[in-house]
Amino acid sequence: MSQQEPYEWAKRLLDTKYIEKYSIQNSNTLPSPPGFEGGASKGNISKKQQDAVSQTTTVARKNQITTLQVQKAWQIALQPAKSIPMNIFMSYMSGTSLQIIPIMTALMLLSGPIKAILSTRSAFKPVSGNKETQSQVQTAMFMFIAFQGVLMYIGYRKLNSMGLIPNAKSDWLPWEKVVHYNHGSQWFSD
Amino acid sequence: MKITYTALVYGFISLFLSTSCVQAVFSEDAFVIDWQLANLGPWEKIIPDARDRNRVLIVSNSTETSSLVSSFNISSGQILFRNVLPFAVDDIQLDSNDHNILVCVNSSSQKWQKFDLHDWFLLDEGVSNVPATTILPPLSYPNDQVIIKGDGLHVLDKTSGLAQWKLELPQGFDKVEYFQYEDPLTLVLNVNHTQYIGFSVNGTELIPVWQREESLTNVVDYAVLDVFDSRDVELNEDMKAEVFSDSLWDAYWLRLTTNGNRLLNLLKDNHFSPGRIFTKVLGLDSKDTTASDLKFGFAKILIVLTNDGFIGGLDMINKGQLVWKLDLQIDQAIKMFWTDENHNELVVFSHDGHYLTIGLTNNLPIIKSRSSLPVKKNVYSVIKLEEHQYQYLIKFDNANHLLFTLDPRKGMSASFPFLFHSGSRMFITEHDSDGIYGYIIENDLIKDTWQRIVTPKEKIVAYDKRGETNLNSLGITLGDKSVLYKYLYPNLAAYLVTNEELHTITFNLIDTITGEILVTQKHKDSPDFRLPTDIVFGEYWVVYSYFSSEPVPEQKLVVVELYESLIPDERLSNPSNLVCYNPLTGNVNKPQFLTKQFIFPEIIEKMTISKTTDDITTKAIVMELENGQITYIPKLFLNARGKPAEEMTNNDKKEFMATPYTPVIPINDNFVITHFRNLLPGANSKLISITTNLESTSIICDLGHDIFCTRITPSGQFDLMSPTFEKGKLLITIFILLVITYVIRPSVSSKKLKEQWLIK
């Protein structure tokens, strides 16, 4: 076994010249996949052509990015809207009895949107910073806040139906003052 | 043990009322928490029952309109049956033909009634033509057989005439009430006119077998004395300290630290040994009820004053045992008051114008003074003027008044010396069957203010003032969370007037300062004036009862609820300091009211409202029925806002304890608190409610001919741990959990350490 010839690959590994002898094909010369004429195929075309192409593609790309950003912004904005029907159904089904689980879910419906509204900017960070899309992203942001508001309203309705929102006169009855009719006078009867 | 957190209590109330059967009188409670002193009153006549040598028939307690005829076991001293006759009986004899028949006669009017002695059914009655009666053995003892020599009593042998038995006469011996030589030999002695002692032969001796105290019949007034409990002092000090602390937080911190210190002391006293503490905590709920009775305020002395001038202290947790008794030697006692807040002294007024003060220090009563009023007239009524501890307003039979100061020296040095003269006015309302009268006291002078005199055909049959209650809520919360404000003007009284000419009964609500009638409603369903009527006035509602004979004879219960406004959320009184309400200027808003009528299956004799310490527990209306039973119904059933079940909206149903309007209120057997006791309340009985330290529990007593007391919990026993609560198991579980935690802790920490080394 010890007299056996070493493997070919092991020899090449130790031979420092081998790598220089090896012909390398430039990846730029490789043809692009069909329908793909981006910057990767630069090597195949002349400089002039290249410029012309790059000009048209940057416009197209910009347009594409804008639409993509707007799409993305609307996706973010519509995310809370998707949970609205589910929340309505859940809060309807869980009844108005005072139990810890429905109270917790209702409180989460109130607190979640507040947190979400406060972090609207960070939620829209991936799509913000583009002047062209700014107005549309802002509309999306506004809708995002509106949908969060709807979620909050569901939570509020839920808490209110459980009687946990002190919005009626009876909630403040213990704080109302007593009227004193007899100032200093007293009344006795047999 | 007081729970003052209204919300918490309401929660509990709703919980317990939903399982309302809990409030029933169960057989284990019957005869345990309730007691009765079944009285006969002073014996007037005794005849032996020809059928049984152990039994006698006794006539007692005769008044102008009634008499009591009883069957009595003379050898055991037990009442077998009591029968109230509607006329004064002065003679009873057995029917000459049949010794199973008893004839009761009033010799002056020749009225008589005939009873079957087996079942006491009325066989026959009439006026004149008294049936022939058997003359039984002479009722007075035969002189030749019982001889009193000096302070000894000798029973002689029939044939030899020698003393067969000797007996030393008891102190206060009055007379030999009954003697029977034939087997079983029975001797009944009367001591102090009202005490009866039964003797029988044991070998060669005569020994007392039973004893009856008949002095405490016909109670006219009462007072309640709390049994001194050292823990009360501690609790009072705690509560005082909490009340006087600056803020809620300070009070809470105070409670926390005192209880923390107590826990620490408990641990220290037991040398931090868990075993000792465990056994001590387990021992706290011992079977011995005396400690808990004291703690819960059930241990009280009920002091009763009788018409005949006897005053007696009854131990309320000891089956009404007589603790002490005093003969005041006055005729027709009428009223009794505590003269001080510490309940050390009582003052008793009698009809003939005498008054006595009775000292009660160390639970031993002494007559301190006995004097007569400066005016020599018959006293009609006495009102105690609360603020001025020693002042009483006395009304005489001729409608004159006297402002009487019990002890002028004390009165001057009382803690409110200036209050009376600082421009404060005292208004008084009095009533009799002819009218209601208002007075004002200014500078020790009594002046008439107003009068409501009824016409000669009219009569005031029932009257009640608005009771003083602790205000817990200003309004009623409806199902939609809106509020109906209660009418909380304090100076109100309600009364019922019958009109014989028009056959009507009228309910009136009156402002007692101005005499203005605020609410009136008339019932034209031909009320029966022979049957009793009564009225009770709660916080913002009035309930009254009367018997109507049209269209069908029926006992009616009417509830009137007073509100500031019937529109939810509308408050007409203004709590701001800018508006100064004064009943005399007429700027007090008038009440608006709702009313509903109910039908009750039994004739109601008297009513009262259950009282509790903080008035958080739902009120119950306790009723003494004509058949001698006592029952109660929650006020919630008598709801003036109630609608029939089919008309109730969802919002109506959401209201706390909303009950639909059911016009016929059934008697639930579980609510008959006298269960199968035979109670003789008498005509002038008093149905009273006494608070205990437990908010849930109220003591109900019926004082009259008999004395009966029991306890009720109108909202269930929400502040008392149920007897099935297993403290031992709970403590053991906690202990085991602690041990497990202690054992497992090292293994958990080593596991955590290993996890950190192996994974991270």
PDB file of N, CA, C and O in Angstrom, chain A residues 160 163-171 173 176-190, chain B residues 385-387 424-429 431 463 465 477 481 483 485 489-492 512 569 571 573 575 581:
ATOM      1  N   ASN A 160     -66.827  46.807  26.361  1.00  0.00           N
ATOM      2  CA  ASN A 160     -68.032  47.547  26.707  1.00  0.00           C
ATOM      3  C   ASN A 160     -69.197  46.587  26.923  1.00  0.00           C
ATOM      4  O   ASN A 160     -69.976  46.748  27.857  1.00  0.00           O
ATOM      5  N   GLY A 163     -69.185  45.266  30.112  1.00  0.00           N
ATOM      6  CA  GLY A 163     -69.421  46.252  31.165  1.00  0.00           C
ATOM      7  C   GLY A 163     -68.153  46.712  31.830  1.00  0.00           C
ATOM      8  O   GLY A 163     -68.177  47.186  32.961  1.00  0.00           O
ATOM      9  N   LEU A 164     -67.033  46.607  31.153  1.00  0.00           N
ATOM     10  CA  LEU A 164     -65.760  46.953  31.787  1.00  0.00           C
ATOM     11  C   LEU A 164     -65.294  48.357  31.462  1.00  0.00           C
ATOM     12  O   LEU A 164     -64.271  48.804  31.969  1.00  0.00           O
ATOM     13  N   ILE A 165     -66.022  49.050  30.604  1.00  0.00           N
ATOM     14  CA  ILE A 165     -65.629  50.425  30.275  1.00  0.00           C
ATOM     15  C   ILE A 165     -66.489  51.360  31.110  1.00  0.00           C
ATOM     16  O   ILE A 165     -67.717  51.311  31.009  1.00  0.00           O
ATOM     17  N   PRO A 166     -65.904  52.156  31.954  1.00  0.00           N
ATOM     18  CA  PRO A 166     -66.721  53.018  32.824  1.00  0.00           C
ATOM     19  C   PRO A 166     -67.270  54.224  32.071  1.00  0.00           C
ATOM     20  O   PRO A 166     -66.811  55.336  32.244  1.00  0.00           O
ATOM     21  N   ASN A 167     -68.257  53.979  31.224  1.00  0.00           N
ATOM     22  CA  ASN A 167     -68.803  55.079  30.421  1.00  0.00           C
ATOM     23  C   ASN A 167     -70.240  55.396  30.783  1.00  0.00           C
ATOM     24  O   ASN A 167     -70.866  56.229  30.149  1.00  0.00           O
ATOM     25  N   ALA A 168     -70.801  54.704  31.821  1.00  0.00           N
ATOM     26  CA  ALA A 168     -72.190  54.976  32.187  1.00  0.00           C
ATOM     27  C   ALA A 168     -72.230  55.653  33.541  1.00  0.00           C
ATOM     28  O   ALA A 168     -71.253  55.636  34.287  1.00  0.00           O
ATOM     29  N   LYS A 169     -73.381  56.215  33.851  1.00  0.00           N
ATOM     30  CA  LYS A 169     -73.515  56.952  35.108  1.00  0.00           C
ATOM     31  C   LYS A 169     -73.340  56.026  36.317  1.00  0.00           C
ATOM     32  O   LYS A 169     -72.831  56.419  37.350  1.00  0.00           O
ATOM     33  N   SER A 170     -73.792  54.780  36.135  1.00  0.00           N
ATOM     34  CA  SER A 170     -73.713  53.857  37.276  1.00  0.00           C
ATOM     35  C   SER A 170     -72.268  53.551  37.647  1.00  0.00           C
ATOM     36  O   SER A 170     -71.991  53.223  38.793  1.00  0.00           O
ATOM     37  N   ASP A 171     -71.343  53.697  36.679  1.00  0.00           N
ATOM     38  CA  ASP A 171     -69.944  53.416  36.998  1.00  0.00           C
ATOM     39  C   ASP A 171     -69.358  54.454  37.944  1.00  0.00           C
ATOM     40  O   ASP A 171     -68.384  54.200  38.626  1.00  0.00           O
ATOM     41  N   LEU A 173     -71.312  56.166  40.179  1.00  0.00           N
ATOM     42  CA  LEU A 173     -72.282  56.396  41.254  1.00  0.00           C
ATOM     43  C   LEU A 173     -71.638  56.485  42.637  1.00  0.00           C
ATOM     44  O   LEU A 173     -71.982  57.366  43.417  1.00  0.00           O
ATOM     45  N   GLU A 176     -70.508  59.932  43.547  1.00  0.00           N
ATOM     46  CA  GLU A 176     -71.445  61.056  43.607  1.00  0.00           C
ATOM     47  C   GLU A 176     -71.692  61.438  45.060  1.00  0.00           C
ATOM     48  O   GLU A 176     -71.690  60.586  45.949  1.00  0.00           O
ATOM     49  N   LYS A 177     -71.928  62.727  45.271  1.00  0.00           N
ATOM     50  CA  LYS A 177     -72.053  63.206  46.646  1.00  0.00           C
ATOM     51  C   LYS A 177     -73.481  63.034  47.156  1.00  0.00           C
ATOM     52  O   LYS A 177     -74.441  63.114  46.391  1.00  0.00           O
ATOM     53  N   VAL A 178     -73.567  62.861  48.447  1.00  0.00           N
ATOM     54  CA  VAL A 178     -74.868  62.706  49.093  1.00  0.00           C
ATOM     55  C   VAL A 178     -75.420  64.094  49.404  1.00  0.00           C
ATOM     56  O   VAL A 178     -74.669  65.002  49.737  1.00  0.00           O
ATOM     57  N   VAL A 179     -76.726  64.224  49.285  1.00  0.00           N
ATOM     58  CA  VAL A 179     -77.356  65.500  49.623  1.00  0.00           C
ATOM     59  C   VAL A 179     -77.732  65.482  51.100  1.00  0.00           C
ATOM     60  O   VAL A 179     -78.285  64.501  51.591  1.00  0.00           O
ATOM     61  N   HIS A 180     -77.388  66.512  51.804  1.00  0.00           N
ATOM     62  CA  HIS A 180     -77.795  66.609  53.214  1.00  0.00           C
ATOM     63  C   HIS A 180     -78.975  67.548  53.310  1.00  0.00           C
ATOM     64  O   HIS A 180     -78.891  68.705  52.930  1.00  0.00           O
ATOM     65  N   TYR A 181     -80.076  67.006  53.784  1.00  0.00           N
ATOM     66  CA  TYR A 181     -81.301  67.812  53.852  1.00  0.00           C
ATOM     67  C   TYR A 181     -81.454  68.502  55.195  1.00  0.00           C
ATOM     68  O   TYR A 181     -82.004  69.576  55.282  1.00  0.00           O
ATOM     69  N   ASN A 182     -80.964  67.820  56.244  1.00  0.00           N
ATOM     70  CA  ASN A 182     -81.185  68.376  57.582  1.00  0.00           C
ATOM     71  C   ASN A 182     -79.911  69.055  58.063  1.00  0.00           C
ATOM     72  O   ASN A 182     -78.960  68.385  58.448  1.00  0.00           O
ATOM     73  N   HIS A 183     -79.892  70.348  58.013  1.00  0.00           N
ATOM     74  CA  HIS A 183     -78.714  71.070  58.500  1.00  0.00           C
ATOM     75  C   HIS A 183     -78.953  71.436  59.946  1.00  0.00           C
ATOM     76  O   HIS A 183     -79.655  72.392  60.235  1.00  0.00           O
ATOM     77  N   GLY A 184     -78.405  70.648  60.836  1.00  0.00           N
ATOM     78  CA  GLY A 184     -78.523  70.962  62.253  1.00  0.00           C
ATOM     79  C   GLY A 184     -79.829  70.552  62.881  1.00  0.00           C
ATOM     80  O   GLY A 184     -79.908  70.408  64.078  1.00  0.00           O
ATOM     81  N   SER A 185     -80.862  70.363  62.082  1.00  0.00           N
ATOM     82  CA  SER A 185     -82.126  69.978  62.700  1.00  0.00           C
ATOM     83  C   SER A 185     -82.235  68.463  62.734  1.00  0.00           C
ATOM     84  O   SER A 185     -81.640  67.767  61.932  1.00  0.00           O
ATOM     85  N   GLN A 186     -82.978  67.998  63.697  1.00  0.00           N
ATOM     86  CA  GLN A 186     -83.143  66.556  63.858  1.00  0.00           C
ATOM     87  C   GLN A 186     -84.608  66.219  63.927  1.00  0.00           C
ATOM     88  O   GLN A 186     -85.425  67.061  64.281  1.00  0.00           O
ATOM     89  N   TRP A 187     -84.880  64.956  63.623  1.00  0.00           N
ATOM     90  CA  TRP A 187     -86.271  64.547  63.633  1.00  0.00           C
ATOM     91  C   TRP A 187     -86.416  63.251  64.403  1.00  0.00           C
ATOM     92  O   TRP A 187     -85.637  62.331  64.215  1.00  0.00           O
ATOM     93  N   PHE A 188     -87.384  63.218  65.284  1.00  0.00           N
ATOM     94  CA  PHE A 188     -87.656  62.005  66.067  1.00  0.00           C
ATOM     95  C   PHE A 188     -89.120  61.643  65.925  1.00  0.00           C
ATOM     96  O   PHE A 188     -89.975  62.504  65.725  1.00  0.00           O
ATOM     97  N   SER A 189     -89.355  60.367  66.051  1.00  0.00           N
ATOM     98  CA  SER A 189     -90.739  59.920  65.958  1.00  0.00           C
ATOM     99  C   SER A 189     -90.945  58.734  66.867  1.00  0.00           C
ATOM    100  O   SER A 189     -90.005  58.048  67.218  1.00  0.00           O
ATOM    101  N   ASP A 190     -92.187  58.515  67.257  1.00  0.00           N
ATOM    102  CA  ASP A 190     -92.458  57.355  68.109  1.00  0.00           C
ATOM    103  C   ASP A 190     -92.645  56.108  67.261  1.00  0.00           C
ATOM    104  O   ASP A 190     -92.714  56.182  66.056  1.00  0.00           O
TER     105      ASP A 190
ATOM    106  N   LEU B 385     -84.869  61.550  72.968  1.00  0.00           N
ATOM    107  CA  LEU B 385     -84.245  62.483  72.025  1.00  0.00           C
ATOM    108  C   LEU B 385     -82.765  62.121  71.975  1.00  0.00           C
ATOM    109  O   LEU B 385     -82.011  62.384  72.904  1.00  0.00           O
ATOM    110  N   GLU B 386     -82.378  61.493  70.905  1.00  0.00           N
ATOM    111  CA  GLU B 386     -81.088  60.802  70.831  1.00  0.00           C
ATOM    112  C   GLU B 386     -79.875  61.679  71.164  1.00  0.00           C
ATOM    113  O   GLU B 386     -79.035  61.302  71.949  1.00  0.00           O
ATOM    114  N   GLU B 387     -79.800  62.840  70.547  1.00  0.00           N
ATOM    115  CA  GLU B 387     -78.587  63.640  70.676  1.00  0.00           C
ATOM    116  C   GLU B 387     -78.344  64.048  72.123  1.00  0.00           C
ATOM    117  O   GLU B 387     -77.229  64.180  72.558  1.00  0.00           O
ATOM    118  N   SER B 424     -79.994  74.633  66.573  1.00  0.00           N
ATOM    119  CA  SER B 424     -80.504  73.416  65.948  1.00  0.00           C
ATOM    120  C   SER B 424     -81.918  73.175  66.445  1.00  0.00           C
ATOM    121  O   SER B 424     -82.237  73.461  67.583  1.00  0.00           O
ATOM    122  N   ARG B 425     -82.716  72.673  65.532  1.00  0.00           N
ATOM    123  CA  ARG B 425     -84.107  72.463  65.893  1.00  0.00           C
ATOM    124  C   ARG B 425     -84.377  70.972  65.972  1.00  0.00           C
ATOM    125  O   ARG B 425     -83.765  70.183  65.276  1.00  0.00           O
ATOM    126  N   MET B 426     -85.325  70.627  66.829  1.00  0.00           N
ATOM    127  CA  MET B 426     -85.737  69.232  66.912  1.00  0.00           C
ATOM    128  C   MET B 426     -87.186  69.143  66.511  1.00  0.00           C
ATOM    129  O   MET B 426     -88.042  69.867  67.036  1.00  0.00           O
ATOM    130  N   PHE B 427     -87.448  68.291  65.555  1.00  0.00           N
ATOM    131  CA  PHE B 427     -88.824  68.082  65.119  1.00  0.00           C
ATOM    132  C   PHE B 427     -89.293  66.737  65.645  1.00  0.00           C
ATOM    133  O   PHE B 427     -88.533  65.767  65.649  1.00  0.00           O
ATOM    134  N   ILE B 428     -90.514  66.710  66.095  1.00  0.00           N
ATOM    135  CA  ILE B 428     -91.054  65.476  66.663  1.00  0.00           C
ATOM    136  C   ILE B 428     -92.336  65.133  65.898  1.00  0.00           C
ATOM    137  O   ILE B 428     -93.118  66.023  65.554  1.00  0.00           O
ATOM    138  N   THR B 429     -92.528  63.870  65.643  1.00  0.00           N
ATOM    139  CA  THR B 429     -93.791  63.423  65.069  1.00  0.00           C
ATOM    140  C   THR B 429     -94.368  62.359  65.980  1.00  0.00           C
ATOM    141  O   THR B 429     -93.657  61.448  66.396  1.00  0.00           O
ATOM    142  N   HIS B 431     -98.076  59.954  66.765  1.00  0.00           N
ATOM    143  CA  HIS B 431     -99.331  59.537  66.137  1.00  0.00           C
ATOM    144  C   HIS B 431    -100.175  58.745  67.121  1.00  0.00           C
ATOM    145  O   HIS B 431     -99.664  58.165  68.071  1.00  0.00           O
ATOM    146  N   TYR B 463     -98.598  52.821  61.120  1.00  0.00           N
ATOM    147  CA  TYR B 463     -97.707  53.976  60.958  1.00  0.00           C
ATOM    148  C   TYR B 463     -96.279  53.468  61.035  1.00  0.00           C
ATOM    149  O   TYR B 463     -95.972  52.590  61.838  1.00  0.00           O
ATOM    150  N   LYS B 465     -92.117  55.165  60.579  1.00  0.00           N
ATOM    151  CA  LYS B 465     -91.231  56.226  60.111  1.00  0.00           C
ATOM    152  C   LYS B 465     -90.145  55.623  59.238  1.00  0.00           C
ATOM    153  O   LYS B 465     -89.890  54.420  59.305  1.00  0.00           O
ATOM    154  N   THR B 477     -78.897  50.556  39.892  1.00  0.00           N
ATOM    155  CA  THR B 477     -78.306  50.402  38.566  1.00  0.00           C
ATOM    156  C   THR B 477     -79.193  49.490  37.734  1.00  0.00           C
ATOM    157  O   THR B 477     -79.473  48.362  38.130  1.00  0.00           O
ATOM    158  N   LYS B 481     -77.010  49.880  32.549  1.00  0.00           N
ATOM    159  CA  LYS B 481     -76.029  50.647  33.315  1.00  0.00           C
ATOM    160  C   LYS B 481     -76.451  52.090  33.590  1.00  0.00           C
ATOM    161  O   LYS B 481     -75.624  52.909  33.974  1.00  0.00           O
ATOM    162  N   VAL B 483     -78.922  54.773  35.824  1.00  0.00           N
ATOM    163  CA  VAL B 483     -79.192  54.808  37.262  1.00  0.00           C
ATOM    164  C   VAL B 483     -80.550  55.437  37.539  1.00  0.00           C
ATOM    165  O   VAL B 483     -80.890  56.473  36.967  1.00  0.00           O
ATOM    166  N   TYR B 485     -82.286  57.174  40.555  1.00  0.00           N
ATOM    167  CA  TYR B 485     -81.867  57.713  41.853  1.00  0.00           C
ATOM    168  C   TYR B 485     -82.953  57.513  42.900  1.00  0.00           C
ATOM    169  O   TYR B 485     -84.115  57.833  42.675  1.00  0.00           O
ATOM    170  N   TYR B 489     -84.671  61.598  50.991  1.00  0.00           N
ATOM    171  CA  TYR B 489     -85.042  62.614  51.980  1.00  0.00           C
ATOM    172  C   TYR B 489     -85.390  61.899  53.289  1.00  0.00           C
ATOM    173  O   TYR B 489     -86.208  60.977  53.297  1.00  0.00           O
ATOM    174  N   PRO B 490     -84.731  62.278  54.404  1.00  0.00           N
ATOM    175  CA  PRO B 490     -84.872  61.439  55.601  1.00  0.00           C
ATOM    176  C   PRO B 490     -86.160  61.630  56.406  1.00  0.00           C
ATOM    177  O   PRO B 490     -86.574  60.728  57.106  1.00  0.00           O
ATOM    178  N   ASN B 491     -86.763  62.804  56.331  1.00  0.00           N
ATOM    179  CA  ASN B 491     -87.880  63.077  57.247  1.00  0.00           C
ATOM    180  C   ASN B 491     -89.203  62.629  56.639  1.00  0.00           C
ATOM    181  O   ASN B 491     -89.993  63.440  56.165  1.00  0.00           O
ATOM    182  N   LEU B 492     -89.405  61.345  56.661  1.00  0.00           N
ATOM    183  CA  LEU B 492     -90.607  60.798  56.039  1.00  0.00           C
ATOM    184  C   LEU B 492     -91.265  59.804  56.975  1.00  0.00           C
ATOM    185  O   LEU B 492     -90.596  59.129  57.753  1.00  0.00           O
ATOM    186  N   THR B 512     -92.478  64.856  57.413  1.00  0.00           N
ATOM    187  CA  THR B 512     -92.778  65.070  58.829  1.00  0.00           C
ATOM    188  C   THR B 512     -92.309  66.430  59.342  1.00  0.00           C
ATOM    189  O   THR B 512     -92.562  66.773  60.484  1.00  0.00           O
ATOM    190  N   ASP B 569     -80.930  58.041  34.979  1.00  0.00           N
ATOM    191  CA  ASP B 569     -79.812  58.987  34.932  1.00  0.00           C
ATOM    192  C   ASP B 569     -80.193  60.433  35.240  1.00  0.00           C
ATOM    193  O   ASP B 569     -79.362  61.324  35.088  1.00  0.00           O
ATOM    194  N   ARG B 571     -80.930  63.099  37.945  1.00  0.00           N
ATOM    195  CA  ARG B 571     -80.851  63.370  39.381  1.00  0.00           C
ATOM    196  C   ARG B 571     -81.373  64.775  39.621  1.00  0.00           C
ATOM    197  O   ARG B 571     -80.855  65.733  39.057  1.00  0.00           O
ATOM    198  N   SER B 573     -81.854  66.170  42.823  1.00  0.00           N
ATOM    199  CA  SER B 573     -81.225  66.863  43.943  1.00  0.00           C
ATOM    200  C   SER B 573     -79.811  67.239  43.533  1.00  0.00           C
ATOM    201  O   SER B 573     -79.157  66.519  42.779  1.00  0.00           O
ATOM    202  N   PRO B 575     -76.087  67.918  44.640  1.00  0.00           N
ATOM    203  CA  PRO B 575     -75.210  67.685  45.794  1.00  0.00           C
ATOM    204  C   PRO B 575     -74.201  68.801  46.051  1.00  0.00           C
ATOM    205  O   PRO B 575     -73.483  68.754  47.032  1.00  0.00           O
ATOM    206  N   TYR B 581     -80.389  72.804  51.018  1.00  0.00           N
ATOM    207  CA  TYR B 581     -81.753  72.317  51.140  1.00  0.00           C
ATOM    208  C   TYR B 581     -82.268  72.548  52.549  1.00  0.00           C
ATOM    209  O   TYR B 581     -81.577  72.301  53.518  1.00  0.00           O
TER     210      TYR B 581
END
